[in-house]
Short mmCIF file of C-alpha atoms and ligand atoms in Angstrom, two decimals:
data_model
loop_
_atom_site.label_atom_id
_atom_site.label_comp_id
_atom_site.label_asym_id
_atom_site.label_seq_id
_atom_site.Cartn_x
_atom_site.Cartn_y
_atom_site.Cartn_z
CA UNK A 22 4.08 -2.04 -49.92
CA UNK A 23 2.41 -2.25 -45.94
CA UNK A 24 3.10 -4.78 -44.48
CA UNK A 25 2.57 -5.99 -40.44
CA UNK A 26 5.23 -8.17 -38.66
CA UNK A 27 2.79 -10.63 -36.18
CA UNK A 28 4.27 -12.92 -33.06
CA UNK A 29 3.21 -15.76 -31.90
CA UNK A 30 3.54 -18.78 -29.67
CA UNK A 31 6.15 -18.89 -26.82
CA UNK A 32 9.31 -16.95 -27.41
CA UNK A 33 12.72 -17.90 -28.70
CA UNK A 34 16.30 -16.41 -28.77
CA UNK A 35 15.98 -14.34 -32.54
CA UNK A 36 13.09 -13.29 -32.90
CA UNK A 37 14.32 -9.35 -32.80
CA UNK A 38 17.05 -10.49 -35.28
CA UNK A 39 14.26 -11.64 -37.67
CA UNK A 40 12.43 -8.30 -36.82
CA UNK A 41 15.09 -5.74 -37.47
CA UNK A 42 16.14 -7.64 -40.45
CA UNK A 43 12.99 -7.37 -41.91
CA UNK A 44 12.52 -3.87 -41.16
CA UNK A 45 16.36 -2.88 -42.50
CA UNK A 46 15.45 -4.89 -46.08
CA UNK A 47 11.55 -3.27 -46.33
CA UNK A 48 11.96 -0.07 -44.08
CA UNK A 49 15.60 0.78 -45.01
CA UNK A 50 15.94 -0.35 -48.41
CA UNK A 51 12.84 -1.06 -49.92
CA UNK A 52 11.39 2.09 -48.66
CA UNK A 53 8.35 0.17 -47.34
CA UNK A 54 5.73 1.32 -44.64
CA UNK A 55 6.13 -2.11 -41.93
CA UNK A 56 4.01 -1.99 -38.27
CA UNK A 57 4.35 -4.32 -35.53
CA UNK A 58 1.39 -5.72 -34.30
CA UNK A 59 1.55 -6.52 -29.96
CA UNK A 60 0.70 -9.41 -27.64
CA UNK A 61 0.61 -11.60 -31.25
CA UNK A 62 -3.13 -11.44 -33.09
CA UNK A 63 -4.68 -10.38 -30.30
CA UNK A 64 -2.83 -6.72 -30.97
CA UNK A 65 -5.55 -6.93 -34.06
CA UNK A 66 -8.66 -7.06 -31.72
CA UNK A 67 -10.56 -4.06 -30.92
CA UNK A 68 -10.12 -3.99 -27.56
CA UNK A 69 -6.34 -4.63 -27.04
CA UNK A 70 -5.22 -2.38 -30.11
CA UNK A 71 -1.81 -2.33 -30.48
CA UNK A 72 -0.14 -1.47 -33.68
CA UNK A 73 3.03 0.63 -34.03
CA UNK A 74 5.47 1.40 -36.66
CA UNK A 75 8.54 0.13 -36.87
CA UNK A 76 11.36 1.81 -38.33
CA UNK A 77 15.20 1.21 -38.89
CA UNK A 78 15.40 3.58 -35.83
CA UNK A 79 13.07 1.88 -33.63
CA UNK A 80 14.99 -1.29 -34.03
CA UNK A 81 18.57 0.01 -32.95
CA UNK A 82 20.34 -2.60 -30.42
CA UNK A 83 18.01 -5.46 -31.07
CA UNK A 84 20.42 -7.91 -32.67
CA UNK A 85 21.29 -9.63 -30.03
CA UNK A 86 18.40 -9.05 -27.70
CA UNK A 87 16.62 -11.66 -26.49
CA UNK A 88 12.71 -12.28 -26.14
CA UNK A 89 10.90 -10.29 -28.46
CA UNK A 90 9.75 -6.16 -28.61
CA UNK A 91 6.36 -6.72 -29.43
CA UNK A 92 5.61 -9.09 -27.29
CA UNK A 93 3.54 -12.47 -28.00
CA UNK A 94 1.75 -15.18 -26.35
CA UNK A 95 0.33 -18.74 -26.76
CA UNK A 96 -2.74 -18.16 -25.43
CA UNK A 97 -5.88 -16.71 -27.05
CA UNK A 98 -6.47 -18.87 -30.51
CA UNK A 99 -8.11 -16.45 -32.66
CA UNK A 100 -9.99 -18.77 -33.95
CA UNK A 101 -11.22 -20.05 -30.85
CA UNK A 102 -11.04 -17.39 -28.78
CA UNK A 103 -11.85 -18.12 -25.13
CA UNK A 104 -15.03 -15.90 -23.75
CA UNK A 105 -15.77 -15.08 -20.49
CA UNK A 106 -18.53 -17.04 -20.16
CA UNK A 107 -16.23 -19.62 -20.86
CA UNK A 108 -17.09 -20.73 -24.23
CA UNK A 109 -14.94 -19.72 -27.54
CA UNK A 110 -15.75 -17.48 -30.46
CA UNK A 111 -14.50 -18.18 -34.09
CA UNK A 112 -12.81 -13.90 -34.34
CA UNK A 113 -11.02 -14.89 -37.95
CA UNK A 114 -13.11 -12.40 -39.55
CA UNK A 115 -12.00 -9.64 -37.01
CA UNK A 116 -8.89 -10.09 -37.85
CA UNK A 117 -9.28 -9.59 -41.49
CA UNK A 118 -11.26 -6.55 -41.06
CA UNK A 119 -8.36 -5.17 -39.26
CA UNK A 120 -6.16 -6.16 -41.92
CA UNK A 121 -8.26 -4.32 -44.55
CA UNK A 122 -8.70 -1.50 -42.06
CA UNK A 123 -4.86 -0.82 -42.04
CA UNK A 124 -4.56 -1.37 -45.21
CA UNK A 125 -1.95 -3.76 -45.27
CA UNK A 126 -0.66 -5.66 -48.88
CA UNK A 127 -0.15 -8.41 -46.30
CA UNK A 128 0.86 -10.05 -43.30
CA UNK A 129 4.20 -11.57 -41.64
CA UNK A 130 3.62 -13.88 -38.95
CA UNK A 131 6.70 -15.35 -37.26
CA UNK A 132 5.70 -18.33 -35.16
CA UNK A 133 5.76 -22.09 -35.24
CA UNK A 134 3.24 -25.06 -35.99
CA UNK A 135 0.63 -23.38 -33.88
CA UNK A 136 0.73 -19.65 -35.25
CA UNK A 137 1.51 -21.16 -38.61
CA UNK A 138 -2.04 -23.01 -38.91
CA UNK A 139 -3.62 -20.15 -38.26
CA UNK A 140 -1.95 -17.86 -40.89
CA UNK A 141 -2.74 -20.48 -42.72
CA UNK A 142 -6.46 -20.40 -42.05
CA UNK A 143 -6.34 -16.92 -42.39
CA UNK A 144 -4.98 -16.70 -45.85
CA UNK A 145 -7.47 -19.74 -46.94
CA UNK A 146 -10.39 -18.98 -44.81
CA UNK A 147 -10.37 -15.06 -45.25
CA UNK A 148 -8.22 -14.19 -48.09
CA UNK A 149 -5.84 -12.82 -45.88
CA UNK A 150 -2.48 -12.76 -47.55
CA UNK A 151 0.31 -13.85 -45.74
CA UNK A 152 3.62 -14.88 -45.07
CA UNK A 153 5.02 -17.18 -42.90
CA UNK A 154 8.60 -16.95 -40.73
CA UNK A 155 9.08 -20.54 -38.68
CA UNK A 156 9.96 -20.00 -34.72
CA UNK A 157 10.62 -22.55 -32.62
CA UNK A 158 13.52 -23.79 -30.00
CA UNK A 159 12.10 -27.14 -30.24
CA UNK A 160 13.13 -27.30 -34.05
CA UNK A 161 10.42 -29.67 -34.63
CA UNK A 162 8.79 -28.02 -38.22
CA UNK A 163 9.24 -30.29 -40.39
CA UNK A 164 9.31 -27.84 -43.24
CA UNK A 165 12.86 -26.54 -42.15
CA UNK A 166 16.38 -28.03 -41.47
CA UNK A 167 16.77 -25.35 -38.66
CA UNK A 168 14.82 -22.83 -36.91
CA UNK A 169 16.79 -20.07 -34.73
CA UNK A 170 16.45 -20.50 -31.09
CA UNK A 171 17.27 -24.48 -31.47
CA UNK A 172 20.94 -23.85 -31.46
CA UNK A 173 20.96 -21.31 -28.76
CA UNK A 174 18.95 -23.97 -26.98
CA UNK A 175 21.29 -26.11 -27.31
CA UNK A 176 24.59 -23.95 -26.26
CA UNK A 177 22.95 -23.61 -22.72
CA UNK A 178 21.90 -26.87 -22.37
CA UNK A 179 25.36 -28.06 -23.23
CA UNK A 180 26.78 -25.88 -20.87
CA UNK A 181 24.43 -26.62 -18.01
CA UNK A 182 25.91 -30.17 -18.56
CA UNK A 183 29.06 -28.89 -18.69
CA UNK A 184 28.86 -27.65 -15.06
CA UNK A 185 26.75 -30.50 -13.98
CA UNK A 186 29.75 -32.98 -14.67
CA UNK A 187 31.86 -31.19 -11.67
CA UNK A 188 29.65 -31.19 -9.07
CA UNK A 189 28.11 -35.19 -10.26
CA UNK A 190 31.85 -36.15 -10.22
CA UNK A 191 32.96 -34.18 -7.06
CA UNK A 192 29.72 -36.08 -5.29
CA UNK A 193 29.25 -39.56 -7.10
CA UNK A 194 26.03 -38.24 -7.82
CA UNK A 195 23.13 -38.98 -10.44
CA UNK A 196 22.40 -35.91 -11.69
CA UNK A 197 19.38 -35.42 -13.86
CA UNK A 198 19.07 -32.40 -16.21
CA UNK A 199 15.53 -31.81 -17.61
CA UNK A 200 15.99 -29.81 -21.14
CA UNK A 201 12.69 -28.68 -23.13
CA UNK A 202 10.81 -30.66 -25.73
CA UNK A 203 7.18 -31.57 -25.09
CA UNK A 204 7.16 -33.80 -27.95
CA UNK A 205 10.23 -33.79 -29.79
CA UNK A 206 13.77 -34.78 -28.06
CA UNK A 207 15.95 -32.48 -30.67
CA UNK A 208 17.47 -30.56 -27.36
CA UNK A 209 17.85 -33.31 -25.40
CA UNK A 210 19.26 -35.33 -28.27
CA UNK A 211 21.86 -32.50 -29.56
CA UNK A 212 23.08 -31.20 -26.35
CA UNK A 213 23.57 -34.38 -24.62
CA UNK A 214 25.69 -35.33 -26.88
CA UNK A 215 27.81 -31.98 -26.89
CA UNK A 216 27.93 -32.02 -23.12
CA UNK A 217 29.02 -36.27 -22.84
CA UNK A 218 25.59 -36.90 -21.31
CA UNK A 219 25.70 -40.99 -20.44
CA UNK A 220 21.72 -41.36 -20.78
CA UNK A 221 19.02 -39.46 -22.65
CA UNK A 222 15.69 -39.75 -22.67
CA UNK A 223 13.54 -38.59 -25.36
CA UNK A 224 9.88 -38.25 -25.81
CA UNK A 225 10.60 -40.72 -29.15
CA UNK A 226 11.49 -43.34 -27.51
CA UNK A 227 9.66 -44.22 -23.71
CA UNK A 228 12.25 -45.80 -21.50
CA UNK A 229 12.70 -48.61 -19.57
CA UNK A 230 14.33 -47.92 -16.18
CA UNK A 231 15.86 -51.22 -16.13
CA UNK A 232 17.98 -50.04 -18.91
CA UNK A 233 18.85 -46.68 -17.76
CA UNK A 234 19.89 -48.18 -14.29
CA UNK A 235 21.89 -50.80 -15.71
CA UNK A 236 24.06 -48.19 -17.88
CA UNK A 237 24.61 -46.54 -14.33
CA UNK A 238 25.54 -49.92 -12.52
CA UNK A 239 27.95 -50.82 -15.90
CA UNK A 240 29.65 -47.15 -15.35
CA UNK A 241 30.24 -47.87 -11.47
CA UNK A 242 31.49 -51.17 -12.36
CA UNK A 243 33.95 -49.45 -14.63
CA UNK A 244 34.92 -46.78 -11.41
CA UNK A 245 32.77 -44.09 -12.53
CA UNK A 246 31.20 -42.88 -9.86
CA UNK A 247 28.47 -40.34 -11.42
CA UNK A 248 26.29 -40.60 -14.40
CA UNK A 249 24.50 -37.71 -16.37
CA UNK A 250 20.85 -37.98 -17.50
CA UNK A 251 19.63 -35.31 -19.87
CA UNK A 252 15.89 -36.00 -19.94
CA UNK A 253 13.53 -33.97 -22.13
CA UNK A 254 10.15 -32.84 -20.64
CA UNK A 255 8.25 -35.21 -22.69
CA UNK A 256 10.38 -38.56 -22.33
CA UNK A 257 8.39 -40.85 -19.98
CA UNK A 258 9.06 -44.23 -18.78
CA UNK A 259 7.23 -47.19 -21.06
CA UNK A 260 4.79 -47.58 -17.62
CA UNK A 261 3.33 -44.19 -18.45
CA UNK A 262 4.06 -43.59 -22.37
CA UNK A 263 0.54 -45.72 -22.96
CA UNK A 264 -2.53 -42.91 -23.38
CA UNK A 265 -2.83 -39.91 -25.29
CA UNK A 266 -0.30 -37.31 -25.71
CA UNK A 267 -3.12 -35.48 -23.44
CA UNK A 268 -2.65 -37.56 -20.45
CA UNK A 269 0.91 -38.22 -20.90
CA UNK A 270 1.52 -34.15 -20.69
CA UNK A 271 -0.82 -34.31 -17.55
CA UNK A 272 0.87 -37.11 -15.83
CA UNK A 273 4.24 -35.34 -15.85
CA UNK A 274 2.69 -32.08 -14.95
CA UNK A 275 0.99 -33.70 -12.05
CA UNK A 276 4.24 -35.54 -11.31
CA UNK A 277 6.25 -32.89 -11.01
CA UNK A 278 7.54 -33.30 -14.76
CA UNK A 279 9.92 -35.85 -16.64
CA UNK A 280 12.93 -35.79 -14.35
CA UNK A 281 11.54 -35.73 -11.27
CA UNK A 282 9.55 -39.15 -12.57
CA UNK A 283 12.96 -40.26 -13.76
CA UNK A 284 14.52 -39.86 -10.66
CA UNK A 285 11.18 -41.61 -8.55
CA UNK A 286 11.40 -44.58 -11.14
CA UNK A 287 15.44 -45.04 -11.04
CA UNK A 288 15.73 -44.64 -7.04
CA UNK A 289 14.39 -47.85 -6.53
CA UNK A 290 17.08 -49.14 -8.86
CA UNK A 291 19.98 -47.45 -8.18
CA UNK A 292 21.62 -46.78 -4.76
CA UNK A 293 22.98 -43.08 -5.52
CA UNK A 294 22.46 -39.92 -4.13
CA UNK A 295 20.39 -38.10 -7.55
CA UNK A 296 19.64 -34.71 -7.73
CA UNK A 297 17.69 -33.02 -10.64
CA UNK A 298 17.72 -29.73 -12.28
CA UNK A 299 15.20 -27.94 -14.75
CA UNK A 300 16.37 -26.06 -16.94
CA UNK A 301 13.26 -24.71 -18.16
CA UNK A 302 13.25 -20.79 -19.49
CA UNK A 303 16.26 -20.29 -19.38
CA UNK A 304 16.93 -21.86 -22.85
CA UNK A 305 14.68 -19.61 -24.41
CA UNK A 306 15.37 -16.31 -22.51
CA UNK A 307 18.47 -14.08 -23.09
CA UNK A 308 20.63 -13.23 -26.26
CA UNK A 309 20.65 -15.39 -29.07
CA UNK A 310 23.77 -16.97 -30.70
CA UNK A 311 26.19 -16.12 -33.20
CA UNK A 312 24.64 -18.74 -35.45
CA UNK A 313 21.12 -17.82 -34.13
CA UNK A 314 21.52 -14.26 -35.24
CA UNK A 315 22.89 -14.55 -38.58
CA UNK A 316 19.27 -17.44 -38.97
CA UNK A 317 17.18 -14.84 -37.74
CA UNK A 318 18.19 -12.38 -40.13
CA UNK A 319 18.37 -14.67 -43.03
CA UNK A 320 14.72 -15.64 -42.28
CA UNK A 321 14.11 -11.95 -42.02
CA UNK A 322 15.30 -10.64 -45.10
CA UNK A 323 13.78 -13.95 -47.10
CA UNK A 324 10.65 -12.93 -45.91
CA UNK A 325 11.04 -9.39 -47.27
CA UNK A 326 12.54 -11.18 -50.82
CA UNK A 327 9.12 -13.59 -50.76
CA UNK A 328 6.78 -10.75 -49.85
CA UNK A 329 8.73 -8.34 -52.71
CA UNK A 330 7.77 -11.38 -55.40
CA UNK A 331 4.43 -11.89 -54.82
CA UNK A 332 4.96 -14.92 -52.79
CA UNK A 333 2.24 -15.08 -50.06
CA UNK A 334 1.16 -17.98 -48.57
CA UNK A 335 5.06 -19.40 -48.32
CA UNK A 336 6.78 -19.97 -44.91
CA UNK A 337 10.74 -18.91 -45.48
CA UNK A 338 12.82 -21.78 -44.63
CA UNK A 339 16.14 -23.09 -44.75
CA UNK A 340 16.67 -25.91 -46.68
CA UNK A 341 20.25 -27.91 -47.56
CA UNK A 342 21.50 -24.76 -46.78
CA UNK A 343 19.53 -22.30 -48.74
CA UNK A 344 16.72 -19.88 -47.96
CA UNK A 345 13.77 -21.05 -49.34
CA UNK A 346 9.77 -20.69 -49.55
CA UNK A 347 7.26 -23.40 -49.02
CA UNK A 348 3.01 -23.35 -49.09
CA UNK A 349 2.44 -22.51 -46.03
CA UNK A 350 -0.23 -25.73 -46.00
CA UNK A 351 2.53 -28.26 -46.88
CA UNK A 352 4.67 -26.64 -43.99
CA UNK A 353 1.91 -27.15 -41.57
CA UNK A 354 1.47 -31.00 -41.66
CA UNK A 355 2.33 -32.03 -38.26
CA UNK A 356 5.70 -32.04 -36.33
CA UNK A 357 9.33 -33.80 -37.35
CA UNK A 358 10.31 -35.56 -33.86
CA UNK A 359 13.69 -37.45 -33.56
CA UNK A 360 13.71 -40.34 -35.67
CA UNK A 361 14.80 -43.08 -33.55
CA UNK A 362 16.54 -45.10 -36.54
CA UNK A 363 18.15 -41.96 -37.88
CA UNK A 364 21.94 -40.96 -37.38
CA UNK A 365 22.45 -39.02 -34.77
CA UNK A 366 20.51 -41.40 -32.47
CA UNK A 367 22.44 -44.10 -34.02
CA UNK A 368 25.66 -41.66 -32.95
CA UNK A 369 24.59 -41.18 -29.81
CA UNK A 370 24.47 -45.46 -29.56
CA UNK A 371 27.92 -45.93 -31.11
CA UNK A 372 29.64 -43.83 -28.55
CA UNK A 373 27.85 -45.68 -25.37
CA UNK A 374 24.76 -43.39 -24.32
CA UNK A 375 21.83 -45.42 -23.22
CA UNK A 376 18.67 -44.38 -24.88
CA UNK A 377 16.62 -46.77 -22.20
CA UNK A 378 14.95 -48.14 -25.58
O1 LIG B 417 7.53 -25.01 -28.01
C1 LIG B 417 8.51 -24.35 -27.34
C2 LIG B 417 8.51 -24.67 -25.87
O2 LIG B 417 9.63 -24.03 -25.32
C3 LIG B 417 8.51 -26.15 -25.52
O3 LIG B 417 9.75 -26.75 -25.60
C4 LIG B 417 7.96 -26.12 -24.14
O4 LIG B 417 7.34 -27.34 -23.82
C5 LIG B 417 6.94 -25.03 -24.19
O5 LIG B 417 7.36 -24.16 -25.22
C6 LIG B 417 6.82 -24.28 -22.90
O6 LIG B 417 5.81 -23.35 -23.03
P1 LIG B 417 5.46 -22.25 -21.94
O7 LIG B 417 6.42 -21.13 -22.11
O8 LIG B 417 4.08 -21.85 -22.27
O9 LIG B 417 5.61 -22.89 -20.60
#
């Protein structure tokens, strides 16, 4: 068997765990030829080449090593590849060529809803076989209960909260901490209930300030002095959350994003001193988990097991527990955002944190 190991989308903490899994199972084991292919698809194209093999040796160390050795990207659609004369080009077919050119039985792209669409249209649209590993701190595929990154995600997140409680509490500050999650709140949700946040704000459910500011006032009232907000960068206030997702995403970009607009909406509400913090990158960047690692290289080695049986066109997953493969085109049928009736929203209620909604 030749396989190639593909990257795409933004990064997340595992995605060398997933990598040198795979390549102990096929490389080590299996006795499998595997490549990496660079800088995602477009390591495919003619002119940015980049194709190496990938050995037990070559993947020494990378356990816990954040980011990713072959690097990847979110830009560059293959399918609609952006020209210099600004237009795009349809280079699907390129990418099969180089496929056939190589060799390859097949291809394993580890990415999430974005990259997976494409394998997708690869495999359908040029017989490209493939097989799908899902990537994503957000943990918004629907398709699995878990994908690694989310937890480590949440660990930092937690502990940013963690040390924003001192300094709110030594200040009688608001203190706002912006997590990630465009449009689903799973961060936001999960960690700000691990670090005792007293108000999160989710791109589910748009807020009213009214709310959030009266959960402040009812926390003075009872002497505390400081609240925590854990907002994620898609939450919006109801004012803005009418308009496509489109405008929404270029409101809070233009504002400065969601907790800076939190903090504008709440200081005419609240007389506090607020401060905000953005945690941005910094979720996604450095060594993954415990938990994250041992994901990683389950998802690795199940891709290796689905490959070995003939099973192309499945994404691995993890599912009530146990490694699984899907069609890659039921995986692919939109995000699973926080469900605002669900449990751990309901959770969140029962132990006092305003939702603002
Ligand atoms: O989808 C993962 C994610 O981390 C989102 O939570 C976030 O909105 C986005 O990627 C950020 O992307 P970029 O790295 O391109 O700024």
């Amino acid at each position: 068997m030749r396989v190639a190991l593909v990257m795409g989308g933004g990064d997340a903490p595992g995605l060398n765990a997933v990598l040198r899994a795979f390549v102990k199972r096929a490389v080590g084991q299996l006795g499998w030829d595997v490549l990496g292919v660079e800088h995602s698809f477009q390591g495919l194209f003619p002119e940015r080449f980049a194709v190496r093999p990938l050995t037990p040796l070559s993947c020494q160390g990378l356990l816990g090593r954040g980011g990713t050795i072959l690097g990847t990207t979110n830009r560059g659609d293959p399918f609609a590849f952006p020209m210099p004369d600004g237009s795009t080009q349809d280079r699907g077919g390129e990418l099969a060529d180089a496929v056939r050119r190589l060799r390859l039985d097949g291809l394993v792209v580890v990415g999430g809803d974005g990259t997976q669409r494409m394998a997708h249209r690869l495999m359908t649209g040029h017989g490209v076989p493939v097989i799908g590993v899902p990537k994503t701190i957000d943990n918004d595929l629907g398709a699995t209960d878990l994908t690694f990154g989310f937890r480590t995600a949440v660990d930092v997140a937690t502990e940013a909260l963690d040390r924003l409680h001192t300094t709110a509490a030594s200040h009688d500050r608001v203190m706002f901490l912006e997590v990630m999650g465009r449009d689903a709140g799973h961060i936001a949700l999960e960690s700000g209930i691990a670090g005792g946040a007293d108000v999160i704000l989710l791109p589910e459910l748009p807020y009213s300030p009214e709310r959030v500011a009266s959960k402040i006032h009812k926390r003075r009232a009872l002497g505390r002095t400081f609240s925590i907000v854990v907002v994620a960068e898609g939450a919006v206030p109801r004012a803005l959350a009418e308009g496509s997702l489109r405008e929404r995403r270029a409101r809070i970009d233009a504002g400065g994003g969601a907790a800076a607009i939190a903090r504008e909406v709440l200081s005419p509400l609240v007389q506090a001193e607020m401060r905000f913090v953005v945690l941005g990158h910094l979720q996604r960047g450095g060594s993954p988990s415990p938990f994250d690692r041992i994901l990683a290289t389950r998802f690795g080695v199940g891709a290796v097991d689905l490959a070995a049986a003939g099973r192309w066109g499945e994404l691995v997953c993890l599912r009530q527990g146990r490694i699984e493969g899907v069609p890659l085109g039921d995986a692919v049928q939109g995000p699973r955002l926080v469900d605002p009736s669900g449990e751990l929203v309901a959770t969140a209620r029962a132990v006092g944190i305003e939702l603002g909604a």
